[in-house]
Each structure stands twice: as structure tokens, then as C-alpha cells.
Coordinates of C-alpha atoms and ligand atoms in Angstrom, one line a residue:
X1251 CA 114.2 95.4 97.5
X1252 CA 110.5 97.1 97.0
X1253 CA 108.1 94.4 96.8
X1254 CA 105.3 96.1 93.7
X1255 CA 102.7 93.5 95.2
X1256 CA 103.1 95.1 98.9
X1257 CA 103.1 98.7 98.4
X1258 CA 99.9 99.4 100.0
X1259 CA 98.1 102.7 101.3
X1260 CA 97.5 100.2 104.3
X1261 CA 101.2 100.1 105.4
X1262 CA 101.8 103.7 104.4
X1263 CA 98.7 104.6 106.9
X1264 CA 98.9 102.0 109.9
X1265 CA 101.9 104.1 111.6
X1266 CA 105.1 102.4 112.9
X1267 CA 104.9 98.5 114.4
X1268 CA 107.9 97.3 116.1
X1269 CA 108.3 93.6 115.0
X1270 CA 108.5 91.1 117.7
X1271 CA 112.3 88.9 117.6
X1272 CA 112.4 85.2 115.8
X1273 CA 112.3 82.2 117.5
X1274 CA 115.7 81.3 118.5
X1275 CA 115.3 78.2 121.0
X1276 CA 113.6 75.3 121.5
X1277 CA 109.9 76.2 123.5
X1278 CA 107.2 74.0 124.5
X1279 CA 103.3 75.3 124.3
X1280 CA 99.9 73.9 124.0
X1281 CA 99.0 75.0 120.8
X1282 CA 101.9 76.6 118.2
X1283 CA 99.7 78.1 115.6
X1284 CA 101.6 79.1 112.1
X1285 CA 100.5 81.9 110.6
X1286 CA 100.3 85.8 111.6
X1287 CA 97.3 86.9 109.9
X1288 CA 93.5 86.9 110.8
X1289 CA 92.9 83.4 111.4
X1290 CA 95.5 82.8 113.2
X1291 CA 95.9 85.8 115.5
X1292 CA 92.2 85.3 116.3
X1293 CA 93.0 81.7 117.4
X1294 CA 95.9 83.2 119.0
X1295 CA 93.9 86.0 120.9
X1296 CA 91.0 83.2 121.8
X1297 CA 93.3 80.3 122.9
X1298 CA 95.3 82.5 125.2
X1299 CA 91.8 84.3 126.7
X1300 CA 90.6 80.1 126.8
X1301 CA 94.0 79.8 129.0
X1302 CA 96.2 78.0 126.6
X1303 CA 99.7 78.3 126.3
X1304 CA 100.1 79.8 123.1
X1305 CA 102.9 80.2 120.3
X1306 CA 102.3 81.9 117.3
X1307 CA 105.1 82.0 114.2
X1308 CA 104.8 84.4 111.5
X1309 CA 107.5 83.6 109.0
X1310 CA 107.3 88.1 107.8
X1311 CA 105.4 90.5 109.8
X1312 CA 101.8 90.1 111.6
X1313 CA 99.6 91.0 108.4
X1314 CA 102.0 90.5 105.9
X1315 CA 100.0 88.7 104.1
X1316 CA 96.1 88.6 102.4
X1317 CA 95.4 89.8 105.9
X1318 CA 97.5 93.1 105.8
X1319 CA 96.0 94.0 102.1
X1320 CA 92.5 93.2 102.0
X1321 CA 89.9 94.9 100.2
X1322 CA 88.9 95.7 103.9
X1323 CA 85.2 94.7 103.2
X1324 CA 83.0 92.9 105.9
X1325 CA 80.9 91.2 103.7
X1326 CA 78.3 88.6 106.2
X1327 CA 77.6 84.9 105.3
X1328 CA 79.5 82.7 103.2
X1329 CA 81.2 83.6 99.7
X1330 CA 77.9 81.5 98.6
X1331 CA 74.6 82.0 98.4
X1332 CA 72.6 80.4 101.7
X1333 CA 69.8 79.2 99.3
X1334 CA 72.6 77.0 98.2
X1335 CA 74.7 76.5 100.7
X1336 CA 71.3 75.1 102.1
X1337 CA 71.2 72.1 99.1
X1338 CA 74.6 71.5 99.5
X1339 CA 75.0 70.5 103.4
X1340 CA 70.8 70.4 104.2
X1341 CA 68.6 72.4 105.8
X1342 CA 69.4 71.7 109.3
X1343 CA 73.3 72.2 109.1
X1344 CA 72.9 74.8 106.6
X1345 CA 70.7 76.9 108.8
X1346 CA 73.3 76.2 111.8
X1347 CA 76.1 78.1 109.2
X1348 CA 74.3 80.8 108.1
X1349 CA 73.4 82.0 111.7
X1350 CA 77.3 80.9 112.7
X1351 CA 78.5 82.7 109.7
X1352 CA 76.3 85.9 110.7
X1353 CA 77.3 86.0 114.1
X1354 CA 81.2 86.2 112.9
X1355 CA 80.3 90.8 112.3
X1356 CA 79.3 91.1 116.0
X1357 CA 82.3 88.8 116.9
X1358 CA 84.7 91.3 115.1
X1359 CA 82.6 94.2 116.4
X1360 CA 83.2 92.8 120.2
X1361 CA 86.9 92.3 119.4
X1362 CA 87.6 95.9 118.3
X1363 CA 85.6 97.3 121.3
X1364 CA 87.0 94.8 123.4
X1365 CA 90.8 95.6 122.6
X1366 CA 90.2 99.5 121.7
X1367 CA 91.4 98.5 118.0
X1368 CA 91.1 102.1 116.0
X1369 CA 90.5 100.2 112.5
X1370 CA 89.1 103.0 110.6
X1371 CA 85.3 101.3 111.0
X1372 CA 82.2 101.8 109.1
X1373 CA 79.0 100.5 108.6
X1374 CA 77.0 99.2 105.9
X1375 CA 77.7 96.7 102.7
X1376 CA 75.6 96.8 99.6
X1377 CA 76.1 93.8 96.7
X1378 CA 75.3 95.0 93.1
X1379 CA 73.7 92.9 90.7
X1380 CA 75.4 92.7 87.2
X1381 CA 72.7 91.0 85.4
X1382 CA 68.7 91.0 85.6
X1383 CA 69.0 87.3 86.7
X1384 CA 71.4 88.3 89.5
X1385 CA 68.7 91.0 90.8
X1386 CA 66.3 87.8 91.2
X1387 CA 68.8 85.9 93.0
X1388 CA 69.1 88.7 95.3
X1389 CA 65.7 88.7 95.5
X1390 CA 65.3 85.2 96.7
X1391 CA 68.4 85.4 99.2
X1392 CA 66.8 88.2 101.1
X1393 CA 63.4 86.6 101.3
X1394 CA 65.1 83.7 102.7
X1395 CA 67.2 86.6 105.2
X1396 CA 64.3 87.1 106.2
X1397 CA 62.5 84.1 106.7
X1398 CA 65.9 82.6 108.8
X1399 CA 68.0 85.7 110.0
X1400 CA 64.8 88.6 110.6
X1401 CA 63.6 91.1 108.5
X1402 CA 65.8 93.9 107.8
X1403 CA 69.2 91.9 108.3
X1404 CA 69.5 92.2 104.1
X1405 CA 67.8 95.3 102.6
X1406 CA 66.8 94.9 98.8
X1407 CA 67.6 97.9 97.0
X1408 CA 65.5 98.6 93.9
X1409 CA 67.6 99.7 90.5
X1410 CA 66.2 103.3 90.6
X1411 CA 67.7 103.6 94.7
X1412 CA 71.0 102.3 94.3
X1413 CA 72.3 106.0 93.8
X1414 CA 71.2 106.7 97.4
X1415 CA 74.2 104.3 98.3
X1416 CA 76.5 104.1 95.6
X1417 CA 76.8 106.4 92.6
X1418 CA 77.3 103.8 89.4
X1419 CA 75.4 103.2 86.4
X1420 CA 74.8 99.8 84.9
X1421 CA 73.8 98.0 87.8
X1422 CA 70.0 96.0 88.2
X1423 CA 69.6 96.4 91.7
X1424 CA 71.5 95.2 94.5
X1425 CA 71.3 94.1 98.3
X1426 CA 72.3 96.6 101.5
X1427 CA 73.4 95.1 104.7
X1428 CA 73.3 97.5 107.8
X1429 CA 75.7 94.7 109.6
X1430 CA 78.0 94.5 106.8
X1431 CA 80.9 97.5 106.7
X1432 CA 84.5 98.4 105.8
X1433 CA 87.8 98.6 108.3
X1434 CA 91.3 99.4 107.7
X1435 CA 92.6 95.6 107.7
X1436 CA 96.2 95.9 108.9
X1437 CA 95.6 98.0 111.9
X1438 CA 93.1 95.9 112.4
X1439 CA 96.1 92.7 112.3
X1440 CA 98.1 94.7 114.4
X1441 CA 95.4 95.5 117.4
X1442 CA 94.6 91.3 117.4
X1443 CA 98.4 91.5 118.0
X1444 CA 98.6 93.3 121.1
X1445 CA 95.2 91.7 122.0
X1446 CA 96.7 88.4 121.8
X1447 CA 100.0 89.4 123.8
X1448 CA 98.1 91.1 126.5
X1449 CA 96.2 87.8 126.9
X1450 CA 99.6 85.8 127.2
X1451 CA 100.3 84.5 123.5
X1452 CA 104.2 84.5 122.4
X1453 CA 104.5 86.3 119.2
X1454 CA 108.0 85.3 116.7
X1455 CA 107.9 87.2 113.6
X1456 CA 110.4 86.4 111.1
X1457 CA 110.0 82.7 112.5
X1458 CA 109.1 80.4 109.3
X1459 CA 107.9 77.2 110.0
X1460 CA 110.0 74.6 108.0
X1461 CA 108.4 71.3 108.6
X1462 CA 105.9 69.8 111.4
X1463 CA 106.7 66.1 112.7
X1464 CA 104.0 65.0 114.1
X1465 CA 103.2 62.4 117.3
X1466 CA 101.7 62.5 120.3
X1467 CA 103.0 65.8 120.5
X1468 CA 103.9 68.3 117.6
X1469 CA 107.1 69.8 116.9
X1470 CA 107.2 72.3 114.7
X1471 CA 110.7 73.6 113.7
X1472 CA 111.9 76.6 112.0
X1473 CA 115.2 77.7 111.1
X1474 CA 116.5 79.0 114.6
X1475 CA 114.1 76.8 116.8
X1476 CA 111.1 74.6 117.7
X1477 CA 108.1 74.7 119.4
X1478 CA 106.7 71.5 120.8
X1479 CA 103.3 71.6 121.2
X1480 CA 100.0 69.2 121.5
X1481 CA 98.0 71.0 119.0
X1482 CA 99.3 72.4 115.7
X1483 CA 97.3 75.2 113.9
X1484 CA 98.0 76.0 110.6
X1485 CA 96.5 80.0 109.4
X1486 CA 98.6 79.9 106.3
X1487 CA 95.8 80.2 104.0
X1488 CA 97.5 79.8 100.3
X1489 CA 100.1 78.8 101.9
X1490 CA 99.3 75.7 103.7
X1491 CA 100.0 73.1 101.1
X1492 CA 103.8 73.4 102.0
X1493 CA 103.0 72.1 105.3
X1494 CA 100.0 69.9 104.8
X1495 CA 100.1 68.8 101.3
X1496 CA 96.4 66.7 101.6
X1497 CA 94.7 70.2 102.9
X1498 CA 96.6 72.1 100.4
X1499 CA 95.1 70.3 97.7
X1500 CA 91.7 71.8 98.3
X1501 CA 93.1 75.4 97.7
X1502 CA 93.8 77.5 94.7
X1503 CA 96.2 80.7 95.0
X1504 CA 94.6 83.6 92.9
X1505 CA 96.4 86.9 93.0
X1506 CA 93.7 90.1 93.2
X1507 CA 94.6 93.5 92.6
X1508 CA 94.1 97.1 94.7
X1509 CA 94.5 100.4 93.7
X1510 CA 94.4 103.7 95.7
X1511 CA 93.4 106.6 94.9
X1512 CA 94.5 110.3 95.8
X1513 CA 92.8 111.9 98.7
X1514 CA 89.4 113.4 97.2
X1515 CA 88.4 115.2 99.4
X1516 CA 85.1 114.5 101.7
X1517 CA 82.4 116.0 99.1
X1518 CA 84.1 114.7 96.0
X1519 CA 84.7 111.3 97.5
X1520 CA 80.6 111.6 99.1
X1521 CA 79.5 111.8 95.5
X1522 CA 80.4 108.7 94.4
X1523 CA 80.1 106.7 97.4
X1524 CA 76.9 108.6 99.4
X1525 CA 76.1 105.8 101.9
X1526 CA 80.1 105.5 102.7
X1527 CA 79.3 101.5 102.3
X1528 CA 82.0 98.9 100.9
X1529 CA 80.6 98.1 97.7
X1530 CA 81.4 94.8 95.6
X1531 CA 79.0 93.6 92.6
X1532 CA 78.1 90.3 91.4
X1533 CA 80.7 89.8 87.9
X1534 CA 82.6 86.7 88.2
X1535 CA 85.8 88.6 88.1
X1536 CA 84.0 91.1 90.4
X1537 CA 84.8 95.2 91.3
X1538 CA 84.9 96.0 94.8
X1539 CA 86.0 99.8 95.9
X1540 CA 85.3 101.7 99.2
X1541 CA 86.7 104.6 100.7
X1542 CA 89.3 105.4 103.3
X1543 CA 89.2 107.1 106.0
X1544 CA 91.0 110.0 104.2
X1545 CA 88.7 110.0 101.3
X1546 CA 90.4 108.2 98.9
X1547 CA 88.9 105.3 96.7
X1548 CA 90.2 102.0 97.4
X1549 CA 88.9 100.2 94.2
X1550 CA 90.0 96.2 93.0
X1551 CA 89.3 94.9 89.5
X1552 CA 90.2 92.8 87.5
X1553 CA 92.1 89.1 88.7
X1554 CA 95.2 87.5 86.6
X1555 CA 95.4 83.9 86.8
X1556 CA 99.4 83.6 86.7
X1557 CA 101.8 83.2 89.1
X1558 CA 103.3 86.5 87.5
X1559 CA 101.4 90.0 88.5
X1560 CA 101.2 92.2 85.6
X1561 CA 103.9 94.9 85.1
X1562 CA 102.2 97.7 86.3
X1563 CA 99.6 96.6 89.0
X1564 CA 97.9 100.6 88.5
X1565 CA 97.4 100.4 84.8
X1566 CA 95.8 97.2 85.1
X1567 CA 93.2 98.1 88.0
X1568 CA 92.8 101.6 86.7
X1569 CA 90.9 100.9 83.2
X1570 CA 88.1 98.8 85.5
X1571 CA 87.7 101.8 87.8
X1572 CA 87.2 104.2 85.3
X1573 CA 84.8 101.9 83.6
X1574 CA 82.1 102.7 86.5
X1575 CA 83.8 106.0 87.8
X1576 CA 85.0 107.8 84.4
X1577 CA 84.8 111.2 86.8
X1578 CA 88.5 110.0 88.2
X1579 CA 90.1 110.4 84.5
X1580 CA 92.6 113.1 86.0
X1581 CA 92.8 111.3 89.1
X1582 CA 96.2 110.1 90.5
X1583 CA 97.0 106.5 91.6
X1584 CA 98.9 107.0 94.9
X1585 CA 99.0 102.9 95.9
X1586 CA 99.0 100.0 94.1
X1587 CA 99.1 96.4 95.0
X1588 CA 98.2 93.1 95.3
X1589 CA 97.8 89.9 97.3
X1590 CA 97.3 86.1 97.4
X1591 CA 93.7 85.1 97.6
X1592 CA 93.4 81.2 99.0
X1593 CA 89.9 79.7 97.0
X1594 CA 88.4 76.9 97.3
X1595 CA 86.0 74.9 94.7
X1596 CA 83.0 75.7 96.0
X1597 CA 83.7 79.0 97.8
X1598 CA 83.3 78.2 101.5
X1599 CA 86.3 77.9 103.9
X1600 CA 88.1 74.0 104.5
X1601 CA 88.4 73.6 108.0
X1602 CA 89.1 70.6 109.6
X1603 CA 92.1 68.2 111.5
X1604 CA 94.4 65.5 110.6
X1605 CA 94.9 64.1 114.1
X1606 CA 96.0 67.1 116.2
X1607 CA 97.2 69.0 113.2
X1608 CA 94.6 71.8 112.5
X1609 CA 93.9 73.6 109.7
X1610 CA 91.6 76.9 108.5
X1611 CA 91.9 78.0 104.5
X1612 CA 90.4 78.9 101.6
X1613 CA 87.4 81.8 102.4
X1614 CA 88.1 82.8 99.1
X1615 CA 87.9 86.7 99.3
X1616 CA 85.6 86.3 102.1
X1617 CA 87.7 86.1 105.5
X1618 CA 87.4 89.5 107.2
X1619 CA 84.5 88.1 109.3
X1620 CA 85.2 84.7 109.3
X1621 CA 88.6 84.6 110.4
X1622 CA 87.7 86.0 113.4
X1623 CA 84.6 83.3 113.9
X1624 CA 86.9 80.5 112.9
X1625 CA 89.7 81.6 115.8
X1626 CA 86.9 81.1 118.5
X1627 CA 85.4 78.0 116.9
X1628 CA 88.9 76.7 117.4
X1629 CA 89.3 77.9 121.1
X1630 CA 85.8 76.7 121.8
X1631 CA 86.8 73.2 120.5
X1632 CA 89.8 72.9 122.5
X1633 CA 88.0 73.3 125.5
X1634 CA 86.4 70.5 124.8
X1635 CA 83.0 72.2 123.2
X1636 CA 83.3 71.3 119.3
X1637 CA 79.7 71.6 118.1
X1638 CA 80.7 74.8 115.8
X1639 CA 84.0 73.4 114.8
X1640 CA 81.8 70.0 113.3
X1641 CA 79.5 72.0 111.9
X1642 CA 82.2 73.6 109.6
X1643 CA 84.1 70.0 108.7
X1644 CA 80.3 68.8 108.0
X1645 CA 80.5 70.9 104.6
X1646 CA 81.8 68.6 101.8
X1647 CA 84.7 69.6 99.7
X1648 CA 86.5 68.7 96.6
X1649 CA 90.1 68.9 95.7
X1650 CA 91.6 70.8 92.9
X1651 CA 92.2 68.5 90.2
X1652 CA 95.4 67.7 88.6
X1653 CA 97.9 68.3 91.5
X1654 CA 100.2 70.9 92.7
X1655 CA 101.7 71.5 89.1
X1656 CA 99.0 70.8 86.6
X1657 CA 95.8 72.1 88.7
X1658 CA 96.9 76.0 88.4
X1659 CA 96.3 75.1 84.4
X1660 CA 92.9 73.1 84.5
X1661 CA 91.9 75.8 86.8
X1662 CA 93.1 79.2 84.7
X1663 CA 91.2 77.3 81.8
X1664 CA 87.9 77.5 84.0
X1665 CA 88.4 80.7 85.5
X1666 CA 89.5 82.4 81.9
X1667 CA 85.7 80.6 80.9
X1668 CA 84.0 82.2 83.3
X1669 CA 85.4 85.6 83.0
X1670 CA 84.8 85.7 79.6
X1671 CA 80.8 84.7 80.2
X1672 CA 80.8 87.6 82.6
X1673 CA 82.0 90.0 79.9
X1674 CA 79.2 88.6 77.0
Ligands
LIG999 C1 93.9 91.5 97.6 C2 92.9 90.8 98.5 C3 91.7 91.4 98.8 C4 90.8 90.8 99.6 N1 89.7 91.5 100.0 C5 88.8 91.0 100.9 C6 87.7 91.7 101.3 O1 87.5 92.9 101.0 N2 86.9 91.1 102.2 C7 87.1 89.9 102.7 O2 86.3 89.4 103.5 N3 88.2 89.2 102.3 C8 89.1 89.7 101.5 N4 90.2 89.0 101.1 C9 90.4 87.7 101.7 C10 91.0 87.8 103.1 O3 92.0 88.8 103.2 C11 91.5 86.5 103.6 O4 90.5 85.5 103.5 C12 92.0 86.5 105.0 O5 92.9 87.6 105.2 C13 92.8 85.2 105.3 O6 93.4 85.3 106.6 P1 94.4 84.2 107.1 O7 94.9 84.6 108.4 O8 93.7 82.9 107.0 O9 95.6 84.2 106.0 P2 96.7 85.3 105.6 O10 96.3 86.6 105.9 O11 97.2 84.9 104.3 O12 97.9 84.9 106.7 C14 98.6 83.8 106.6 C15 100.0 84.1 107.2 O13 100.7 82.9 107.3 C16 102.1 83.2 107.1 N5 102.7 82.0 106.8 C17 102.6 81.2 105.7 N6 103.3 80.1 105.7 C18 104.0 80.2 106.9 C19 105.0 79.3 107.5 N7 105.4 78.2 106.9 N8 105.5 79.7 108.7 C20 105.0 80.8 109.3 N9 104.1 81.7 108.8 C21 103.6 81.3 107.6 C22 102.0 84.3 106.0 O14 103.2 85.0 106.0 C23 100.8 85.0 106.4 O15 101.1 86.2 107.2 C24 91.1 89.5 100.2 C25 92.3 88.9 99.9 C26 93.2 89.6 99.1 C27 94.6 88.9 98.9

């Protein structure tokens, strides 16, 4: 049956991908990471490079997931500001992030080039401020770019210049990052795949991992097999409560919403986005559109805080588009669709171990960087160096309240609050 929430421009335009067979015995491994998308094919592609005997279990397809339908955006840093990240874990530790978290762009650059991954990239990220206040928030983080990262890392772009990079009204200035930039996010799945089964990981697709019993050793069974392992990984983002309900509990499933355009054409689609940047702006519930390599716009608005996606995932998205582009009236929709966005209270990723079960969630909207940064950290700790990995279980997190059941209600209250705020 059609899935509405997976009928993305991204699988019509990655080409053909011959899935890999399930699991069907019992294997043993160093590490059996669960989960086939960013995080945990970067683990894979690192922990096999590191030596490791690796076995990775996708319960779909590589990229099936928030990994395969991404706005695509390379957005630098943390989903939080590093002024605040800064009074949340100190100035020493914080510092120690923000340049970790920076480095996690020229990680994914040295992967593509490394592997030859064609992923449809580009350069350059600008942030839009929705309010006045927003503009002087942007004008303290790039000060503070400055002052920790070098000049020039954040550009601040004034409210009469943001038409050089984006043409919207309504905006109070914004912030451009040259190291920020845009890719096509499931061919960018699929070249991690062969990267990581060139360097010696096993691959099972169609392999879901039913339960862990854990030990000295691991063994992680699905329904056909089991890998015994010393180190379990779980990449499951909003999924990893069903396998590690105490981590799970620091996670919120949010379903966000994609639309593609037509094909505009170069000079048409030029117009509106003149710099070619990925563009996102500061609203709670915020917009964030780019364009394709074939000159469509890929533009998401607009978040429901149900289990359910709307009817019609194009006439929902549409109306937010049209709000800052009302030149795409006649416009067709060619793609619509949606995906599972794993949050966390305060925005940054939950990263950590329960004895030698491992686990990597929650960027909430932010992981095209930093899954790729969080697969080495985890390579790099297994060989025994685990100053990065530390850093990232030194930031303090809270749990949803209210449990599995009642904490998707306490939560929509919170969210519906703050969306509403945005609007007045
Ligand atoms: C619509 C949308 C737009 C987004 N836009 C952006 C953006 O523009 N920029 C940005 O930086 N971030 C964005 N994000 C967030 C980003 O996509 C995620 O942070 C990132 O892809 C998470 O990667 P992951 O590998 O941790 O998880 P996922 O990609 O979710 O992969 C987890 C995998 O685990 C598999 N799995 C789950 N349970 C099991 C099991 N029991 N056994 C085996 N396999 C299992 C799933 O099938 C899935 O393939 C967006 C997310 C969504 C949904």
C-alpha cells in the first residue's frame, strides 16, 4: 500500500538501490548497531574504518526513515543558541561543543569527498529572524561566532540585504553561514551505505530488532536471527524507546511536513532563492524551503502534534508557502510528505550508555551534521579515546514528563502554546 507520509521527491530522484537480504542466522560481531539512517550508518562506516567487526540492522530500507526525508539542510551548531548552551553546561564544556559541533560540516564534507557521494551539494545557510528581538539575538550569537569560532564563520545580514540571499518579505534580518549548505539526504544515506560496506560493515535490511538481552555480551534478536555482539548501538532516533525505554523517555516524536514543488526552471527558481542557500527562519513552528537540484522548491511549514498526519499533507504545507512566496499560486505540488522528528526538551541530542548498550537521539531537526559527528565520536570512543563522547553525556537532560502515554498530551499543550505565541 502507498505510504502518503513517504512519497518523497527524494525517492523519486535517488535512482534504483538494490536492498541488502535480512538477517536470517545467528552472527557474532563487535558492535551490532540498530538503525539504518545517519547515525548509525556513520557509526557503521567509522567503526568498520576503526577495524571493528560491524553489524548494522535496518528493520525497512537504509534511509527509510527521518534520514531518507530531511529538509536536507546543513544547518552548524546545536538546535540552541551557543550563548546558552554556554549557561547551561559552562564555559569550558560549552566552548568544547560548539567547536565539536562546528567541526561535524567539514566531517560530512570529508565523507562525501572521501566516498565520491554525488548528494546534490551546496553551500551556504542563512537563518531569518521573525521578530526584532530575534535580529538582536542573532546579533549577540555572531559576536560571540566570532569571538570563539573566527570572524566570518557567521555573517550578519542586515534587514535591507536579505534579498541578496533569499527573496521574502517580513523578515528583520537574519544570519548567513558560508559552512552551512543543502544536500540531497537519501543519496546521501545510500553513499554512507556503500561507504560502510566497502570498509567491511554487514548491512541486513528488512532485519527489525525485536528485543536486546543484555550481559557481558549483547544479543540482539530479530525475527529471523541474532547478532551477538559486545557493544550495542542504538540509531533509532524516535524510535528508541521500544528498545531502551529509560533513553526513550528523553524523546518526543513530532511529525514535520515537506512539500515539492514543480520544476521552475533555473531563472524562476534564482528569483526567489538568489544565493541558492537552505533557508529556515526563527518561528517556533518554523518554515524552511531550499531548492533542488532540478529547480524545484522544497519548502516545510507548519508541524501537527498528533500521531495522525493531516489528510492531505500538500494542502496543509502549501498555505505556509504561499504566505512568503504568493508568486507560486499557479504552481503545482509534485511531492508531498512527511517524517518523524525525535526532540528533545532542551533541543540538543541525548547521547550516552547504559553499560555497553549505546545510544544517539533526539537532535531535534538538527541531525544532518551531527549524525555524522556523533558516528566518529562513537568509533573514537571505542578505541578507547572518549574525550568527545564525555563531552556530549556532560550536557544535562530532562525527561518528558508524564510517561509514554500521557507525555504526547502535556507536551501538545506546550507546543500548541508556543505556536500560538509565534503567531501573536
Ligand atoms: C521531515 C523532517 C525534516 C528534517 N529536516 C532536517 C533538516 O533540514 N536539517 C537537519 O539537520 N535535520 C533535519 N531533520 C532531522 C534529521 O533528519 C534527523 O535528526 C536525522 O536524520 C536522524 O538520523 P538518525 O539516523 O538518528 O535517525 P533516523 O533517520 O530516524 O534512522 C533511524 C533508523 O532506525 C530504524 N529503526 C528503528 N527501530 C528499529 C529497530 N527496532 N530495528 C532496526 N531498525 C530500526 C528506522 O527504520 C530508521 O531507518 C528532519 C527530520 C524530519 C523528519
Amino acid at each position: 500500500m502507498r505510504d502518503p507520509l513517504n512519497d518523497s521527491y527524494y525517492i523519486a530522484s535517488a535512482g534504483e538501490c538494490a536492498a541488502d537480504a535480512p538477517l536470517m542466522s545467528d552472527i557474532k560481531a563487535d558492535i551490532c548497531i540498530i538503525g539504518g539512517g545517519f547515525t548509525g550508518l556513520s557509526a557503521a562506516v567509522a567503526c568498520a574504518e576503526a577495524g571493528f567487526d560491524v553489524v548494522l540492522l535496518e528493520s525497512e530500507q537504509i534511509g527509510f526513515a527521518a534520514s531518507g526525508r530531511n529538509g536536507g539542510q546543513m544547518i552548524p551548531g546545536f538546535n540552541m543558541a551557543a550563548t546558552d548552551l554556554i549557561k547551561l553546561v559552562g564555559e569550558d564544556v560549552g566552548q568544547q561543543l560548539c567547536h565539536l559541533a562546528m567541526s561535524a560540516r567539514d566531517r560530512v564534507h570529508a565523507r562525501i569527498e572521501r566516498h565520491n557521494i554525488d548528494c546534490d551539494l551546496q553551500h551556504g545557510h542563512i537563518h531569518l529572524a521573525a521578530k526584532k528581538n530575534d535580529f538582536a539575538y542573532l546579533e549577540d550569537e555572531v559576536a560571540f561566532s566570532d569571538r570563539l569560532l573566527g570572524v566570518g564563520e557567521a555573517v550578519l545580514v542586515a534587514p535591507t540585504d536579505i534579498d541578496r540571499y533569499v527573496n521574502v518579505s517580513g523578515y528583520h534580518g537574519g544570519v548567513y553561514v558560508p559552512k552551512g549548505g543543502h544536500l540531497h539526504p537519501l543519496k546521501y544515506a545510500r553513499g554512507l551505505k556503500r561507504a560502510a560496506k566497502s570498509a567491511g560493515a554487514r548491512i541486513f535490511e528488512g532485519s527489525r530488532a525485536a528485543s536486546i538481552t543484555e550481559g557481558e555480551k549483547v544479543v540482539v534478536r530479530t525475527i529471523s536471527g541474532s547478532v551477538t555482539a559486545r557493544y550495542v548501538f542504538l540509531a533509532c532516533d524516535a524510535e528508541t524507546g521500544d528498545l531502551a525505554p529509560k533513553a526513550g523517555r528523553y524523546t518526543m516524536p513530532v511529525l514535520n511536513y515537506i512539500i515539492a514543488t514543480e520544476p521552475l526552471g533555473e531563472e524562476r527558481a534564482r528569483a526567489l532563492i538568489p544565493s541558492n542557500a537552505a533557508v529556515s527562519d526563527s518561528k517556533f513552528v518554523l518554515n524552511y524551503f531550499r531548492l533542488s537540484a532540478d529547480n524545484r522548491l522544497l519548502f516545510a511549514g507548519g508541524e501537527k502534534y498528533t500521531p495522525k498526519p493531516p489528510e492531505d499533507i500538500a494542502a496543509f504545507v502549501r498555505p505556509y508557502m504561499l504566505k512568503l512566496f504568493p508568486q507560486l499560486l499557479d504552481t503545482r505540488i509534485d511531492y508531498a510528505w512527511g517524517g518523524t522528528v525525535g526532540i528533545t526538551v532542551n533541543r540538543l541530542p541525548h547521547i550516552g550508555r547504559e553499560g555497553n548498550k549505546l545510544f544517539a537521539h533526539g537532535y531535534s531537526g538538527q541531525g544532518v551534521l551531527l549524525t555524522t559527528l556523533v558516528g566518529e565520536v562513537l568509533a573514537e570512543m571505542l578505541k578507547g579515546d572518549s574525550r568527545n563522547f564525555n563531552l556530549f553525556e556532560k550536557i544535562p537532560h530532562r525527561a518528558f514528563p508524564g510517561g509514554k502515554l500521557l507525555r504526547t498530551p502535556t507536551y501538545v499543550a506546550g507546543m500548541l502554546y508556543s505556536a500560538m505565541m509565534d503567531r501573536l
